[in-house]
Amino acid sequence: MLPHALLLALQLPGPAAAASAPPPIFYPYRRPAAQRMTAAWTCADGARELSLDTTPKRPPRLLAASRGGVAMPQASRDAVDAAIAPLAILAVQPECATNADRIRIIGLIGQRQHAVWVDWTGNEIRLRGPEHVRLIPAE
């Protein structure tokens, strides 16, 4: 078994990748005390935050999401909840883009790893995942 510090070092990207995107945030899903996962990052036009409820034995759900201080509308959060419901969340990987934020939520369905991508612009979100491609207008 590798020491904890070495495991953390293996998860960090190299210097070239650090300039282009923040490092992924890994979450040990099976740890019973951990029931909330928060990812915070900064893009050129402001701060971003995403908070997930990852209580074991319940479907995960999006507690809050904001871009530059503007919260994601409830209808959009409900759509994200439906998309991530079958996942046992492993990691969240945010990415800054020119016109939208892309958030990759990685998790397990059974023994297979899947991802749900949330592309979020000011007025809509686009969800892509294992079995769906949906466009949801934000209210």
mmCIF file of C-alpha atoms in Angstrom:
data_model
loop_
_atom_site.group_PDB
_atom_site.id
_atom_site.type_symbol
_atom_site.label_atom_id
_atom_site.label_comp_id
_atom_site.label_asym_id
_atom_site.label_seq_id
_atom_site.Cartn_x
_atom_site.Cartn_y
_atom_site.Cartn_z
ATOM 1 C CA MET A 1 0.000 0.000 0.000
ATOM 2 C CA LEU A 2 1.317 3.446 -0.925
ATOM 3 C CA PRO A 3 1.783 6.150 1.710
ATOM 4 C CA HIS A 4 -0.951 8.781 1.807
ATOM 5 C CA ALA A 5 1.387 11.609 0.671
ATOM 6 C CA LEU A 6 2.486 9.586 -2.344
ATOM 7 C CA LEU A 7 -1.129 8.878 -3.289
ATOM 8 C CA LEU A 8 -1.882 12.603 -3.158
ATOM 9 C CA ALA A 9 1.166 13.362 -5.311
ATOM 10 C CA LEU A 10 0.010 10.846 -7.908
ATOM 11 C CA GLN A 11 -3.362 12.599 -8.178
ATOM 12 C CA LEU A 12 -1.908 16.062 -8.891
ATOM 13 C CA PRO A 13 -1.453 17.076 -12.527
ATOM 14 C CA GLY A 14 1.823 18.351 -13.943
ATOM 15 C CA PRO A 15 2.709 22.078 -14.233
ATOM 16 C CA ALA A 16 1.360 22.371 -17.804
ATOM 17 C CA ALA A 17 -2.020 20.945 -16.798
ATOM 18 C CA ALA A 18 -2.208 23.183 -13.720
ATOM 19 C CA ALA A 19 -2.243 26.289 -15.921
ATOM 20 C CA SER A 20 -5.125 25.023 -18.053
ATOM 21 C CA ALA A 21 -7.493 23.476 -15.504
ATOM 22 C CA PRO A 22 -7.830 23.007 -11.761
ATOM 23 C CA PRO A 23 -6.929 19.576 -10.389
ATOM 24 C CA PRO A 24 -9.724 17.054 -9.940
ATOM 25 C CA ILE A 25 -11.160 16.783 -6.469
ATOM 26 C CA PHE A 26 -11.349 13.168 -5.351
ATOM 27 C CA TYR A 27 -13.801 11.981 -2.745
ATOM 28 C CA PRO A 28 -13.669 8.609 -0.981
ATOM 29 C CA TYR A 29 -17.343 7.649 -1.292
ATOM 30 C CA ARG A 30 -17.284 4.783 1.203
ATOM 31 C CA ARG A 31 -16.049 6.900 4.125
ATOM 32 C CA PRO A 32 -19.107 6.963 6.426
ATOM 33 C CA ALA A 33 -18.412 10.352 8.048
ATOM 34 C CA ALA A 34 -18.164 12.196 4.720
ATOM 35 C CA GLN A 35 -21.628 13.168 3.545
ATOM 36 C CA ARG A 36 -21.005 16.405 1.687
ATOM 37 C CA MET A 37 -18.669 17.215 -1.165
ATOM 38 C CA THR A 38 -17.809 20.794 -2.105
ATOM 39 C CA ALA A 39 -15.775 21.870 -5.113
ATOM 40 C CA ALA A 40 -14.689 25.501 -5.391
ATOM 41 C CA TRP A 41 -12.605 26.960 -8.212
ATOM 42 C CA THR A 42 -11.917 30.300 -9.894
ATOM 43 C CA CYS A 43 -12.260 31.153 -13.571
ATOM 44 C CA ALA A 44 -11.242 34.374 -15.316
ATOM 45 C CA ASP A 45 -14.693 35.916 -14.792
ATOM 46 C CA GLY A 46 -15.247 34.910 -11.169
ATOM 47 C CA ALA A 47 -15.536 32.208 -8.543
ATOM 48 C CA ARG A 48 -17.515 28.996 -8.923
ATOM 49 C CA GLU A 49 -18.868 26.599 -6.323
ATOM 50 C CA LEU A 50 -20.647 23.264 -6.390
ATOM 51 C CA SER A 51 -21.915 21.373 -3.353
ATOM 52 C CA LEU A 52 -23.239 17.786 -3.423
ATOM 53 C CA ASP A 53 -24.976 15.689 -0.771
ATOM 54 C CA THR A 54 -23.305 12.275 -1.002
ATOM 55 C CA THR A 55 -24.858 10.551 1.994
ATOM 56 C CA PRO A 56 -24.361 6.786 1.570
ATOM 57 C CA LYS A 57 -27.419 4.637 0.761
ATOM 58 C CA ARG A 58 -29.274 7.627 -0.722
ATOM 59 C CA PRO A 59 -29.160 9.052 -4.251
ATOM 60 C CA PRO A 60 -26.715 11.975 -4.484
ATOM 61 C CA ARG A 61 -28.173 15.440 -4.987
ATOM 62 C CA LEU A 62 -26.960 18.902 -5.841
ATOM 63 C CA LEU A 63 -27.244 21.170 -2.808
ATOM 64 C CA ALA A 64 -25.965 24.387 -4.395
ATOM 65 C CA ALA A 65 -24.157 25.671 -7.459
ATOM 66 C CA SER A 66 -23.097 29.211 -8.294
ATOM 67 C CA ARG A 67 -21.234 31.051 -11.066
ATOM 68 C CA GLY A 68 -19.874 34.446 -10.085
ATOM 69 C CA GLY A 69 -22.349 34.732 -7.214
ATOM 70 C CA VAL A 70 -25.389 33.755 -9.336
ATOM 71 C CA ALA A 71 -27.079 30.558 -8.146
ATOM 72 C CA MET A 72 -28.219 27.804 -10.493
ATOM 73 C CA PRO A 73 -32.038 27.861 -10.784
ATOM 74 C CA GLN A 74 -34.019 25.164 -8.965
ATOM 75 C CA ALA A 75 -35.322 23.577 -12.199
ATOM 76 C CA SER A 76 -31.754 23.118 -13.423
ATOM 77 C CA ARG A 77 -30.651 21.688 -10.058
ATOM 78 C CA ASP A 78 -33.543 19.211 -10.225
ATOM 79 C CA ALA A 79 -32.396 18.112 -13.692
ATOM 80 C CA VAL A 80 -28.832 17.591 -12.440
ATOM 81 C CA ASP A 81 -30.209 15.603 -9.474
ATOM 82 C CA ALA A 82 -32.038 13.275 -11.862
ATOM 83 C CA ALA A 83 -28.899 12.826 -13.985
ATOM 84 C CA ILE A 84 -26.582 11.959 -11.077
ATOM 85 C CA ALA A 85 -29.112 9.880 -9.082
ATOM 86 C CA PRO A 86 -27.779 6.454 -10.206
ATOM 87 C CA LEU A 87 -24.128 7.363 -9.468
ATOM 88 C CA ALA A 88 -22.037 6.566 -6.418
ATOM 89 C CA ILE A 89 -19.998 9.790 -6.637
ATOM 90 C CA LEU A 90 -16.223 9.367 -6.838
ATOM 91 C CA ALA A 91 -14.974 12.753 -8.047
ATOM 92 C CA VAL A 92 -15.891 16.156 -9.414
ATOM 93 C CA GLN A 93 -13.690 17.704 -12.087
ATOM 94 C CA PRO A 94 -14.445 21.366 -12.902
ATOM 95 C CA GLU A 95 -13.206 23.101 -16.042
ATOM 96 C CA CYS A 96 -13.295 26.762 -17.086
ATOM 97 C CA ALA A 97 -14.384 27.387 -20.659
ATOM 98 C CA THR A 98 -14.894 30.551 -22.687
ATOM 99 C CA ASN A 99 -18.694 30.586 -22.839
ATOM 100 C CA ALA A 100 -19.684 27.956 -20.283
ATOM 101 C CA ASP A 101 -18.477 26.044 -17.283
ATOM 102 C CA ARG A 102 -18.078 22.312 -17.702
ATOM 103 C CA ILE A 103 -18.351 20.136 -14.618
ATOM 104 C CA ARG A 104 -17.655 16.418 -14.892
ATOM 105 C CA ILE A 105 -19.219 14.352 -12.108
ATOM 106 C CA ILE A 106 -17.649 10.894 -12.028
ATOM 107 C CA GLY A 107 -19.207 7.928 -10.265
ATOM 108 C CA LEU A 108 -19.965 4.248 -10.293
ATOM 109 C CA ILE A 109 -23.069 2.473 -11.495
ATOM 110 C CA GLY A 110 -22.563 -1.072 -10.271
ATOM 111 C CA GLN A 111 -18.910 -1.877 -11.008
ATOM 112 C CA ARG A 112 -18.549 0.461 -14.029
ATOM 113 C CA GLN A 113 -17.351 4.034 -13.961
ATOM 114 C CA HIS A 114 -19.525 6.634 -15.688
ATOM 115 C CA ALA A 115 -19.527 10.411 -15.931
ATOM 116 C CA VAL A 116 -22.168 13.086 -16.229
ATOM 117 C CA TRP A 117 -21.084 16.348 -17.851
ATOM 118 C CA VAL A 118 -22.898 19.545 -16.868
ATOM 119 C CA ASP A 119 -22.252 22.402 -19.333
ATOM 120 C CA TRP A 120 -23.595 25.547 -17.712
ATOM 121 C CA THR A 121 -23.959 28.895 -19.492
ATOM 122 C CA GLY A 122 -25.817 31.896 -18.147
ATOM 123 C CA ASN A 123 -29.220 30.789 -19.427
ATOM 124 C CA GLU A 124 -29.137 27.010 -19.886
ATOM 125 C CA ILE A 125 -27.500 23.775 -18.863
ATOM 126 C CA ARG A 126 -26.662 20.831 -21.080
ATOM 127 C CA LEU A 127 -26.420 17.384 -19.494
ATOM 128 C CA ARG A 128 -24.505 14.549 -21.121
ATOM 129 C CA GLY A 129 -24.085 11.154 -19.554
ATOM 130 C CA PRO A 130 -24.261 7.398 -20.009
ATOM 131 C CA GLU A 131 -27.820 7.266 -21.356
ATOM 132 C CA HIS A 132 -28.979 10.813 -21.905
ATOM 133 C CA VAL A 133 -28.333 14.054 -23.754
ATOM 134 C CA ARG A 134 -30.663 16.792 -22.576
ATOM 135 C CA LEU A 135 -30.849 20.547 -22.931
ATOM 136 C CA ILE A 136 -32.627 22.285 -20.066
ATOM 137 C CA PRO A 137 -33.336 26.043 -20.187
ATOM 138 C CA ALA A 138 -32.581 27.768 -16.896
ATOM 139 C CA GLU A 139 -35.349 29.927 -15.455
#
